[in-house]
N, CA, C and O atoms as a GROMACS GRO file, in nm:
protein
  552
    1MET      N    1  10.663  14.305  11.270
    1MET     CA    2  10.737  14.180  11.270
    1MET      C    3  10.733  14.119  11.130
    1MET      O    4  10.628  14.113  11.066
    2SER      N    5  10.847  14.075  11.084
    2SER     CA    6  10.855  14.013  10.952
    2SER      C    7  10.782  13.879  10.950
    2SER      O    8  10.772  13.811  11.052
    3THR      N    9  10.731  13.844  10.833
    3THR     CA   10  10.664  13.715  10.820
    3THR      C   11  10.752  13.615  10.747
    3THR      O   12  10.709  13.502  10.720
    4VAL      N   13  10.875  13.655  10.714
    4VAL     CA   14  10.966  13.568  10.639
    4VAL      C   15  11.101  13.564  10.710
    4VAL      O   16  11.149  13.665  10.760
    5ILE      N   17  11.159  13.445  10.714
    5ILE     CA   18  11.294  13.428  10.768
    5ILE      C   19  11.381  13.372  10.656
    5ILE      O   20  11.347  13.271  10.595
    6GLU      N   21  11.494  13.437  10.631
    6GLU     CA   22  11.592  13.385  10.537
    6GLU      C   23  11.726  13.380  10.608
    6GLU      O   24  11.767  13.477  10.673
    7GLN      N   25  11.793  13.267  10.597
    7GLN     CA   26  11.922  13.251  10.662
    7GLN      C   27  12.019  13.183  10.568
    7GLN      O   28  11.996  13.070  10.526
    8PRO      N   29  12.128  13.251  10.534
    8PRO     CA   30  12.232  13.184  10.454
    8PRO      C   31  12.301  13.077  10.538
    8PRO      O   32  12.323  13.094  10.658
    9VAL      N   33  12.335  12.967  10.474
    9VAL     CA   34  12.409  12.859  10.540
    9VAL      C   35  12.520  12.814  10.448
    9VAL      O   36  12.512  12.829  10.326
   10GLU      N   37  12.622  12.758  10.507
   10GLU     CA   38  12.730  12.699  10.429
   10GLU      C   39  12.705  12.550  10.421
   10GLU      O   40  12.697  12.482  10.523
   11ALA      N   41  12.693  12.500  10.301
   11ALA     CA   42  12.671  12.358  10.278
   11ALA      C   43  12.797  12.298  10.218
   11ALA      O   44  12.867  12.363  10.141
   12ARG      N   45  12.825  12.177  10.255
   12ARG     CA   46  12.939  12.105  10.196
   12ARG      C   47  12.884  11.992  10.111
   12ARG      O   48  12.816  11.903  10.162
   13LEU      N   49  12.915  11.997   9.984
   13LEU     CA   50  12.870  11.894   9.891
   13LEU      C   51  12.956  11.770   9.908
   13LEU      O   52  13.079  11.778   9.901
   14VAL      N   53  12.893  11.658   9.930
   14VAL     CA   54  12.964  11.531   9.944
   14VAL      C   55  12.977  11.472   9.804
   14VAL      O   56  12.878  11.445   9.738
   15ALA      N   57  13.101  11.454   9.761
   15ALA     CA   58  13.127  11.402   9.627
   15ALA      C   59  13.223  11.285   9.636
   15ALA      O   60  13.273  11.252   9.743
   16ALA      N   61  13.249  11.224   9.522
   16ALA     CA   62  13.341  11.110   9.518
   16ALA      C   63  13.483  11.154   9.549
   16ALA      O   64  13.562  11.076   9.603
   17ALA      N   65  13.517  11.278   9.515
   17ALA     CA   66  13.651  11.329   9.542
   17ALA      C   67  13.667  11.352   9.692
   17ALA      O   68  13.569  11.377   9.762
   18PRO      N   69  13.791  11.344   9.742
   18PRO     CA   70  13.811  11.361   9.885
   18PRO      C   71  13.776  11.501   9.935
   18PRO      O   72  13.736  11.516  10.050
   19ARG      N   73  13.789  11.601   9.852
   19ARG     CA   74  13.760  11.739   9.893
   19ARG      C   75  13.609  11.764   9.884
   19ARG      O   76  13.546  11.730   9.784
   20MET      N   77  13.554  11.822   9.988
   20MET     CA   78  13.412  11.855   9.989
   20MET      C   79  13.399  12.006   9.972
   20MET      O   80  13.420  12.080  10.067
   21PRO      N   81  13.365  12.052   9.851
   21PRO     CA   82  13.357  12.197   9.831
   21PRO      C   83  13.240  12.259   9.905
   21PRO      O   84  13.134  12.198   9.920
   22SER      N   85  13.260  12.382   9.951
   22SER     CA   86  13.153  12.458  10.014
   22SER      C   87  13.067  12.521   9.907
   22SER      O   88  13.117  12.571   9.806
   23ILE      N   89  12.938  12.518   9.930
   23ILE     CA   90  12.846  12.586   9.840
   23ILE      C   91  12.750  12.670   9.924
   23ILE      O   92  12.708  12.627  10.032
   24PRO      N   93  12.716  12.788   9.875
   24PRO     CA   94  12.622  12.869   9.951
   24PRO      C   95  12.480  12.816   9.933
   24PRO      O   96  12.446  12.760   9.828
   25ALA      N   97  12.401  12.832  10.034
   25ALA     CA   98  12.259  12.795  10.026
   25ALA      C   99  12.183  12.891  10.117
   25ALA      O  100  12.242  12.954  10.205
   26THR      N  101  12.054  12.902  10.095
   26THR     CA  102  11.970  12.987  10.178
   26THR      C  103  11.850  12.908  10.226
   26THR      O  104  11.779  12.847  10.146
   27LEU      N  105  11.828  12.909  10.356
   27LEU     CA  106  11.708  12.851  10.413
   27LEU      C  107  11.603  12.962  10.419
   27LEU      O  108  11.634  13.076  10.452
   28HIS      N  109  11.479  12.926  10.388
   28HIS     CA  110  11.372  13.024  10.377
   28HIS      C  111  11.248  12.968  10.446
   28HIS      O  112  11.211  12.852  10.424
   29TYR      N  113  11.184  13.050  10.527
   29TYR     CA  114  11.060  13.012  10.594
   29TYR      C  115  10.964  13.130  10.586
   29TYR      O  116  11.002  13.244  10.613
   30ASP      N  117  10.841  13.102  10.547
   30ASP     CA  118  10.739  13.205  10.530
   30ASP      C  119  10.618  13.168  10.615
   30ASP      O  120  10.563  13.059  10.601
   31ARG      N  121  10.576  13.259  10.701
   31ARG     CA  122  10.460  13.234  10.786
   31ARG      C  123  10.334  13.204  10.703
   31ARG      O  124  10.243  13.137  10.751
   32GLY      N  125  10.330  13.252  10.579
   32GLY     CA  126  10.216  13.225  10.491
   32GLY      C  127  10.210  13.080  10.444
   32GLY      O  128  10.105  13.036  10.397
   33ASP      N  129  10.319  13.007  10.456
   33ASP     CA  130  10.326  12.865  10.421
   33ASP      C  131  10.392  12.794  10.540
   33ASP      O  132  10.506  12.748  10.530
   34PRO      N  133  10.321  12.786  10.653
   34PRO     CA  134  10.384  12.756  10.781
   34PRO      C  135  10.439  12.615  10.800
   34PRO      O  136  10.516  12.591  10.893
   35PHE      N  137  10.402  12.522  10.714
   35PHE     CA  138  10.454  12.386  10.729
   35PHE      C  139  10.583  12.365  10.650
   35PHE      O  140  10.652  12.264  10.670
   36ALA      N  141  10.617  12.457  10.560
   36ALA     CA  142  10.725  12.434  10.463
   36ALA      C  143  10.852  12.513  10.494
   36ALA      O  144  10.848  12.623  10.549
   37VAL      N  145  10.963  12.453  10.456
   37VAL     CA  146  11.094  12.516  10.456
   37VAL      C  147  11.145  12.505  10.312
   37VAL      O  148  11.124  12.403  10.246
   38ARG      N  149  11.212  12.608  10.265
   38ARG     CA  150  11.275  12.600  10.133
   38ARG      C  151  11.425  12.616  10.149
   38ARG      O  152  11.472  12.695  10.231
   39MET      N  153  11.499  12.540  10.071
   39MET     CA  154  11.645  12.553  10.067
   39MET      C  155  11.682  12.581   9.922
   39MET      O  156  11.653  12.502   9.832
   40THR      N  157  11.746  12.695   9.901
   40THR     CA  158  11.778  12.740   9.766
   40THR      C  159  11.929  12.740   9.745
   40THR      O  160  12.005  12.784   9.831
   41PHE      N  161  11.969  12.690   9.629
   41PHE     CA  162  12.109  12.690   9.588
   41PHE      C  163  12.121  12.782   9.467
   41PHE      O  164  12.044  12.768   9.372
   42PRO      N  165  12.216  12.876   9.467
   42PRO     CA  166  12.228  12.970   9.355
   42PRO      C  167  12.280  12.901   9.229
   42PRO      O  168  12.342  12.795   9.236
   43ALA      N  169  12.254  12.962   9.115
   43ALA     CA  170  12.289  12.904   8.985
   43ALA      C  171  12.435  12.858   8.976
   43ALA      O  172  12.459  12.747   8.928
   44PRO      N  173  12.533  12.936   9.020
   44PRO     CA  174  12.672  12.891   9.007
   44PRO      C  175  12.704  12.763   9.085
   44PRO      O  176  12.803  12.696   9.056
   45ALA      N  177  12.621  12.729   9.184
   45ALA     CA  178  12.648  12.612   9.267
   45ALA      C  179  12.581  12.485   9.214
   45ALA      O  180  12.596  12.379   9.273
   46THR      N  181  12.507  12.495   9.102
   46THR     CA  182  12.435  12.380   9.050
   46THR      C  183  12.494  12.332   8.918
   46THR      O  184  12.555  12.409   8.845
   47LEU      N  185  12.474  12.204   8.889
   47LEU     CA  186  12.524  12.149   8.763
   47LEU      C  187  12.454  12.208   8.641
   47LEU      O  188  12.514  12.223   8.535
   48GLU      N  189  12.326  12.243   8.659
   48GLU     CA  190  12.247  12.295   8.548
   48GLU      C  191  12.273  12.443   8.523
   48GLU      O  192  12.236  12.495   8.418
   49GLY      N  193  12.336  12.512   8.618
   49GLY     CA  194  12.361  12.654   8.604
   49GLY      C  195  12.238  12.739   8.624
   49GLY      O  196  12.233  12.853   8.578
   50VAL      N  197  12.137  12.685   8.693
   50VAL     CA  198  12.016  12.761   8.727
   50VAL      C  199  11.991  12.746   8.876
   50VAL      O  200  12.030  12.646   8.937
   51GLU      N  201  11.926  12.845   8.935
   51GLU     CA  202  11.893  12.837   9.076
   51GLU      C  203  11.803  12.715   9.101
   51GLU      O  204  11.710  12.689   9.024
   52VAL      N  205  11.831  12.642   9.208
   52VAL     CA  206  11.752  12.524   9.243
   52VAL      C  207  11.696  12.545   9.383
   52VAL      O  208  11.767  12.583   9.475
   53CYS      N  209  11.567  12.519   9.396
   53CYS     CA  210  11.499  12.536   9.525
   53CYS      C  211  11.426  12.406   9.560
   53CYS      O  212  11.348  12.355   9.480
   54TRP      N  213  11.452  12.356   9.678
   54TRP     CA  214  11.385  12.237   9.730
   54TRP      C  215  11.292  12.280   9.842
   54TRP      O  216  11.331  12.359   9.928
   55THR      N  217  11.171  12.228   9.842
   55THR     CA  218  11.073  12.257   9.946
   55THR      C  219  11.042  12.128  10.020
   55THR      O  220  11.015  12.025   9.959
   56PHE      N  221  11.046  12.136  10.152
   56PHE     CA  222  11.018  12.018  10.234
   56PHE      C  223  10.961  12.067  10.367
   56PHE      O  224  10.960  12.186  10.395
   57SER      N  225  10.913  11.975  10.447
   57SER     CA  226  10.845  12.015  10.570
   57SER      C  227  10.944  12.054  10.680
   57SER      O  228  11.052  11.996  10.694
   58ARG      N  229  10.903  12.151  10.758
   58ARG     CA  230  10.982  12.190  10.874
   58ARG      C  231  10.992  12.071  10.969
   58ARG      O  232  11.097  12.050  11.031
   59GLU      N  233  10.885  11.994  10.982
   59GLU     CA  234  10.884  11.876  11.068
   59GLU      C  235  10.992  11.775  11.026
   59GLU      O  236  11.055  11.714  11.112
   60LEU      N  237  11.012  11.757  10.897
   60LEU     CA  238  11.117  11.667  10.847
   60LEU      C  239  11.254  11.714  10.893
   60LEU      O  240  11.336  11.633  10.937
   61LEU      N  241  11.279  11.843  10.884
   61LEU     CA  242  11.408  11.897  10.924
   61LEU      C  243  11.430  11.879  11.075
   61LEU      O  244  11.538  11.840  11.119
   62VAL      N  245  11.328  11.909  11.153
   62VAL     CA  246  11.339  11.893  11.299
   62VAL      C  247  11.366  11.747  11.335
   62VAL      O  248  11.459  11.718  11.411
   63ALA      N  249  11.286  11.656  11.282
   63ALA     CA  250  11.299  11.514  11.316
   63ALA      C  251  11.430  11.456  11.263
   63ALA      O  252  11.494  11.375  11.330
   64GLY      N  253  11.471  11.498  11.143
   64GLY     CA  254  11.592  11.445  11.082
   64GLY      C  255  11.720  11.486  11.151
   64GLY      O  256  11.824  11.425  11.129
   65MET      N  257  11.712  11.588  11.234
   65MET     CA  258  11.831  11.625  11.310
   65MET      C  259  11.854  11.531  11.428
   65MET      O  260  11.964  11.525  11.482
   66ARG      N  261  11.749  11.458  11.466
   66ARG     CA  262  11.760  11.362  11.578
   66ARG      C  263  11.790  11.221  11.530
   66ARG      O  264  11.871  11.149  11.589
   67GLU      N  265  11.723  11.181  11.420
   67GLU     CA  266  11.739  11.046  11.366
   67GLU      C  267  11.704  11.049  11.218
   67GLU      O  268  11.635  11.142  11.174
   68PRO      N  269  11.748  10.951  11.140
   68PRO     CA  270  11.720  10.953  10.996
   68PRO      C  271  11.570  10.962  10.967
   68PRO      O  272  11.490  10.887  11.024
   69GLU      N  273  11.533  11.054  10.879
   69GLU     CA  274  11.393  11.076  10.841
   69GLU      C  275  11.383  11.099  10.692
   69GLU      O  276  11.477  11.148  10.628
   70GLY      N  277  11.269  11.063  10.637
   70GLY     CA  278  11.241  11.090  10.496
   70GLY      C  279  11.250  10.965  10.413
   70GLY      O  280  11.340  10.882  10.430
   71HIS      N  281  11.154  10.952  10.321
   71HIS     CA  282  11.153  10.837  10.232
   71HIS      C  283  11.134  10.880  10.087
   71HIS      O  284  11.124  10.795   9.998
   72GLY      N  285  11.128  11.007  10.063
   72GLY     CA  286  11.099  11.059   9.930
   72GLY      C  287  11.217  11.133   9.871
   72GLY      O  288  11.331  11.087   9.877
   73ASP      N  289  11.187  11.247   9.813
   73ASP     CA  290  11.289  11.326   9.744
   73ASP      C  291  11.388  11.392   9.839
   73ASP      O  292  11.502  11.420   9.800
   74VAL      N  293  11.346  11.418   9.962
   74VAL     CA  294  11.434  11.483  10.060
   74VAL      C  295  11.445  11.394  10.183
   74VAL      O  296  11.345  11.349  10.239
   75ARG      N  297  11.570  11.369  10.223
   75ARG     CA  298  11.596  11.288  10.342
   75ARG      C  299  11.696  11.362  10.430
   75ARG      O  300  11.787  11.429  10.380
   76VAL      N  301  11.679  11.350  10.560
   76VAL     CA  302  11.763  11.423  10.655
   76VAL      C  303  11.808  11.326  10.764
   76VAL      O  304  11.731  11.241  10.809
   77ARG      N  305  11.935  11.340  10.805
   77ARG     CA  306  11.985  11.255  10.913
   77ARG      C  307  12.101  11.325  10.984
   77ARG      O  308  12.174  11.403  10.923
   78PRO      N  309  12.117  11.295  11.112
   78PRO     CA  310  12.231  11.353  11.185
   78PRO      C  311  12.361  11.287  11.139
   78PRO      O  312  12.362  11.172  11.096
   79TYR      N  313  12.470  11.363  11.150
   79TYR     CA  314  12.601  11.311  11.116
   79TYR      C  315  12.697  11.361  11.224
   79TYR      O  316  12.751  11.471  11.214
   80GLY      N  317  12.717  11.280  11.326
   80GLY     CA  318  12.798  11.324  11.438
   80GLY      C  319  12.724  11.430  11.517
   80GLY      O  320  12.603  11.447  11.504
   81TYR      N  321  12.799  11.503  11.599
   81TYR     CA  322  12.736  11.603  11.685
   81TYR      C  323  12.705  11.732  11.610
   81TYR      O  324  12.602  11.794  11.635
   82ASP      N  325  12.793  11.772  11.519
   82ASP     CA  326  12.783  11.907  11.465
   82ASP      C  327  12.743  11.916  11.318
   82ASP      O  328  12.749  12.024  11.260
   83ARG      N  329  12.703  11.806  11.258
   83ARG     CA  330  12.664  11.811  11.117
   83ARG      C  331  12.530  11.741  11.098
   83ARG      O  332  12.494  11.650  11.172
   84THR      N  333  12.458  11.785  10.996
   84THR     CA  334  12.334  11.722  10.953
   84THR      C  335  12.347  11.699  10.804
   84THR      O  336  12.393  11.786  10.731
   85VAL      N  337  12.305  11.582  10.759
   85VAL     CA  338  12.311  11.546  10.618
   85VAL      C  339  12.172  11.566  10.558
   85VAL      O  340  12.072  11.521  10.613
   86LEU      N  341  12.169  11.634  10.444
   86LEU     CA  342  12.046  11.646  10.366
   86LEU      C  343  12.072  11.582  10.230
   86LEU      O  344  12.171  11.613  10.164
   87GLU      N  345  11.983  11.494  10.190
   87GLU     CA  346  11.991  11.428  10.059
   87GLU      C  347  11.875  11.478   9.975
   87GLU      O  348  11.760  11.478  10.019
   88PHE      N  349  11.907  11.519   9.853
   88PHE     CA  350  11.805  11.566   9.759
   88PHE      C  351  11.808  11.471   9.640
   88PHE      O  352  11.907  11.464   9.567
   89HIS      N  353  11.698  11.398   9.619
   89HIS     CA  354  11.689  11.297   9.514
   89HIS      C  355  11.604  11.351   9.399
   89HIS      O  356  11.491  11.395   9.419
   90ALA      N  357  11.661  11.347   9.278
   90ALA     CA  358  11.591  11.392   9.158
   90ALA      C  359  11.620  11.292   9.047
   90ALA      O  360  11.713  11.213   9.058
   91PRO      N  361  11.542  11.295   8.940
   91PRO     CA  362  11.570  11.203   8.828
   91PRO      C  363  11.712  11.217   8.773
   91PRO      O  364  11.770  11.120   8.724
   92GLU      N  365  11.768  11.337   8.782
   92GLU     CA  366  11.904  11.360   8.729
   92GLU      C  367  12.012  11.305   8.821
   92GLU      O  368  12.126  11.291   8.778
   93GLY      N  369  11.978  11.274   8.945
   93GLY     CA  370  12.077  11.223   9.038
   93GLY      C  371  12.046  11.268   9.180
   93GLY      O  372  11.940  11.324   9.208
   94THR      N  373  12.140  11.241   9.268
   94THR     CA  374  12.124  11.272   9.410
   94THR      C  375  12.235  11.367   9.454
   94THR      O  376  12.352  11.347   9.422
   95ALA      N  377  12.195  11.470   9.527
   95ALA     CA  378  12.293  11.561   9.589
   95ALA      C  379  12.289  11.534   9.739
   95ALA      O  380  12.182  11.530   9.799
   96VAL      N  381  12.406  11.516   9.797
   96VAL     CA  382  12.419  11.494   9.941
   96VAL      C  383  12.503  11.608   9.996
   96VAL      O  384  12.615  11.631   9.951
   97ILE      N  385  12.447  11.678  10.094
   97ILE     CA  386  12.519  11.791  10.152
   97ILE      C  387  12.524  11.778  10.303
   97ILE      O  388  12.437  11.717  10.365
   98HIS      N  389  12.629  11.836  10.362
   98HIS     CA  390  12.642  11.848  10.507
   98HIS      C  391  12.620  11.994  10.543
   98HIS      O  392  12.671  12.084  10.475
   99VAL      N  393  12.546  12.019  10.649
   99VAL     CA  394  12.525  12.154  10.701
   99VAL      C  395  12.554  12.149  10.851
   99VAL      O  396  12.523  12.051  10.918
  100ARG      N  397  12.612  12.255  10.902
  100ARG     CA  398  12.636  12.261  11.046
  100ARG      C  399  12.503  12.258  11.120
  100ARG      O  400  12.413  12.336  11.091
  101SER      N  401  12.491  12.167  11.213
  101SER     CA  402  12.367  12.151  11.289
  101SER      C  403  12.332  12.278  11.366
  101SER      O  404  12.214  12.309  11.381
  102GLY      N  405  12.432  12.350  11.413
  102GLY     CA  406  12.406  12.474  11.486
  102GLY      C  407  12.335  12.577  11.399
  102GLY      O  408  12.248  12.650  11.448
  103GLU      N  409  12.371  12.583  11.271
  103GLU     CA  410  12.304  12.676  11.180
  103GLU      C  411  12.158  12.636  11.162
  103GLU      O  412  12.069  12.722  11.158
  104LEU      N  413  12.133  12.506  11.152
  104LEU     CA  414  11.996  12.459  11.137
  104LEU      C  415  11.915  12.483  11.264
  104LEU      O  416  11.798  12.522  11.257
  105ARG      N  417  11.976  12.460  11.380
  105ARG     CA  418  11.906  12.485  11.506
  105ARG      C  419  11.870  12.633  11.521
  105ARG      O  420  11.761  12.666  11.566
  106ARG      N  421  11.961  12.721  11.482
  106ARG     CA  422  11.936  12.865  11.490
  106ARG      C  423  11.820  12.904  11.397
  106ARG      O  424  11.733  12.983  11.435
  107PHE      N  425  11.819  12.846  11.275
  107PHE     CA  426  11.711  12.873  11.181
  107PHE      C  427  11.578  12.822  11.236
  107PHE      O  428  11.478  12.893  11.231
  108LEU      N  429  11.577  12.699  11.288
  108LEU     CA  430  11.454  12.641  11.340
  108LEU      C  431  11.403  12.717  11.462
  108LEU      O  432  11.282  12.729  11.482
  109ALA      N  433  11.493  12.768  11.544
  109ALA     CA  434  11.452  12.848  11.660
  109ALA      C  435  11.382  12.976  11.612
  109ALA      O  436  11.280  13.016  11.668
  110ALA      N  437  11.435  13.037  11.508
  110ALA     CA  438  11.373  13.159  11.454
  110ALA      C  439  11.235  13.128  11.395
  110ALA      O  440  11.141  13.206  11.412
  111THR      N  441  11.223  13.014  11.326
  111THR     CA  442  11.092  12.978  11.269
  111THR      C  443  10.993  12.950  11.382
  111THR      O  444  10.875  12.981  11.369
  112GLY      N  445  11.041  12.890  11.491
  112GLY     CA  446  10.954  12.860  11.604
  112GLY      C  447  10.905  12.985  11.675
  112GLY      O  448  10.796  12.986  11.731
  113GLU      N  449  10.986  13.090  11.674
  113GLU     CA  450  10.942  13.218  11.731
  113GLU      C  451  10.835  13.281  11.642
  113GLU      O  452  10.741  13.342  11.692
  114LEU      N  453  10.851  13.266  11.512
  114LEU     CA  454  10.755  13.323  11.418
  114LEU      C  455  10.624  13.244  11.418
  114LEU      O  456  10.516  13.302  11.426
  115VAL      N  457  10.635  13.111  11.410
  115VAL     CA  458  10.519  13.021  11.414
  115VAL      C  459  10.557  12.902  11.502
  115VAL      O  460  10.632  12.815  11.458
  116PRO      N  461  10.507  12.897  11.623
  116PRO     CA  462  10.541  12.783  11.710
  116PRO      C  463  10.497  12.650  11.648
  116PRO      O  464  10.392  12.641  11.585
  117VAL      N  465  10.580  12.548  11.668
  117VAL     CA  466  10.547  12.414  11.619
  117VAL      C  467  10.415  12.372  11.683
  117VAL      O  468  10.397  12.386  11.804
  118GLY      N  469  10.325  12.320  11.602
  118GLY     CA  470  10.194  12.280  11.649
  118GLY      C  471  10.088  12.388  11.630
  118GLY      O  472   9.969  12.362  11.646
  119MET      N  473  10.131  12.510  11.597
  119MET     CA  474  10.038  12.621  11.576
  119MET      C  475  10.031  12.665  11.429
  119MET      O  476   9.975  12.770  11.398
  120GLU      N  477  10.087  12.584  11.342
  120GLU     CA  478  10.090  12.621  11.200
  120GLU      C  479   9.950  12.644  11.143
  120GLU      O  480   9.930  12.734  11.062
  121HIS      N  481   9.854  12.563  11.186
  121HIS     CA  482   9.718  12.572  11.132
  121HIS      C  483   9.655  12.710  11.154
  121HIS      O  484   9.566  12.749  11.080
  122LEU      N  485   9.702  12.782  11.255
  122LEU     CA  486   9.648  12.915  11.283
  122LEU      C  487   9.692  13.019  11.179
  122LEU      O  488   9.637  13.129  11.173
  123HIS      N  489   9.791  12.983  11.098
  123HIS     CA  490   9.846  13.078  11.000
  123HIS      C  491   9.806  13.044  10.857
  123HIS      O  492   9.853  13.107  10.762
  124LEU      N  493   9.720  12.944  10.841
  124LEU     CA  494   9.674  12.908  10.707
  124LEU      C  495   9.558  12.997  10.667
  124LEU      O  496   9.472  13.032  10.749
  125ASP      N  497   9.555  13.034  10.540
  125ASP     CA  498   9.443  13.111  10.485
  125ASP      C  499   9.367  13.018  10.393
  125ASP      O  500   9.383  13.024  10.271
  126LEU      N  501   9.285  12.931  10.451
  126LEU     CA  502   9.216  12.828  10.375
  126LEU      C  503   9.119  12.886  10.273
  126LEU      O  504   9.104  12.831  10.164
  127GLU      N  505   9.052  12.995  10.307
  127GLU     CA  506   8.958  13.056  10.211
  127GLU      C  507   9.031  13.104  10.087
  127GLU      O  508   8.984  13.083   9.975
  128HIS      N  509   9.144  13.168  10.106
  128HIS     CA  510   9.224  13.215   9.992
  128HIS      C  511   9.273  13.098   9.908
  128HIS      O  512   9.265  13.100   9.785
  129ASP      N  513   9.326  12.994   9.975
  129ASP     CA  514   9.377  12.877   9.904
  129ASP      C  515   9.266  12.807   9.826
  129ASP      O  516   9.288  12.764   9.712
  130LEU      N  517   9.150  12.794   9.884
  130LEU     CA  518   9.036  12.732   9.817
  130LEU      C  519   8.993  12.816   9.696
  130LEU      O  520   8.964  12.760   9.590
  131ALA      N  521   8.990  12.945   9.710
  131ALA     CA  522   8.954  13.034   9.599
  131ALA      C  523   9.053  13.019   9.484
  131ALA      O  524   9.014  13.018   9.368
  132GLU      N  525   9.182  13.006   9.517
  132GLU     CA  526   9.285  12.986   9.414
  132GLU      C  527   9.263  12.855   9.340
  132GLU      O  528   9.278  12.849   9.218
  133LEU      N  529   9.229  12.750   9.413
  133LEU     CA  530   9.204  12.619   9.350
  133LEU      C  531   9.082  12.622   9.260
  133LEU      O  532   9.082  12.567   9.150
  134LEU      N  533   8.978  12.687   9.307
  134LEU     CA  534   8.852  12.691   9.231
  134LEU      C  535   8.857  12.786   9.112
  134LEU      O  536   8.780  12.770   9.018
  135ARG      N  537   8.945  12.883   9.114
  135ARG     CA  538   8.955  12.981   9.006
  135ARG      C  539   8.976  12.914   8.872
  135ARG      O  540   8.917  12.956   8.772
  136GLY      N  541   9.058  12.811   8.865
  136GLY     CA  542   9.087  12.745   8.738
  136GLY      C  543   8.990  12.634   8.701
  136GLY      O  544   9.000  12.578   8.592
  137SER      N  545   8.895  12.600   8.789
  137SER     CA  546   8.809  12.487   8.762
  137SER      C  547   8.676  12.524   8.696
  137SER      O  548   8.604  12.434   8.652
  138CYS      N  549   8.642  12.649   8.686
  138CYS     CA  550   8.513  12.690   8.628
  138CYS      C  551   8.522  12.714   8.479
  138CYS      O  552   8.423  12.749   8.416
   0.00000   0.00000   0.00000
């Protein structure tokens, strides 16, 4: 069984112009980091021309699909029945995207099969993480 889930999604960038261009993105979940979800945008889809990856909690994504959640760099909220809005806040500005809620539900279902919600702690390697932290402190 794989320990990583990657799912491409179609995101719509919300801009001042009436047209909302589609941009590719990839959702990523790794059993080795069971609380986190990553969303990656390829270089051609970013203003900087470099791949951009945002990491946020799976719990934020789950909760944000029901009601507005998040107070930091990443915020999630439902938008009608079939869309979810993700806001990414950075010093350079804010990106607001719409993703089909069905795609997010499918991704979250796959992550739940890999690591059930509430069982994330069973997949942490605390000894390894502690060793990594202490390696640079001596």
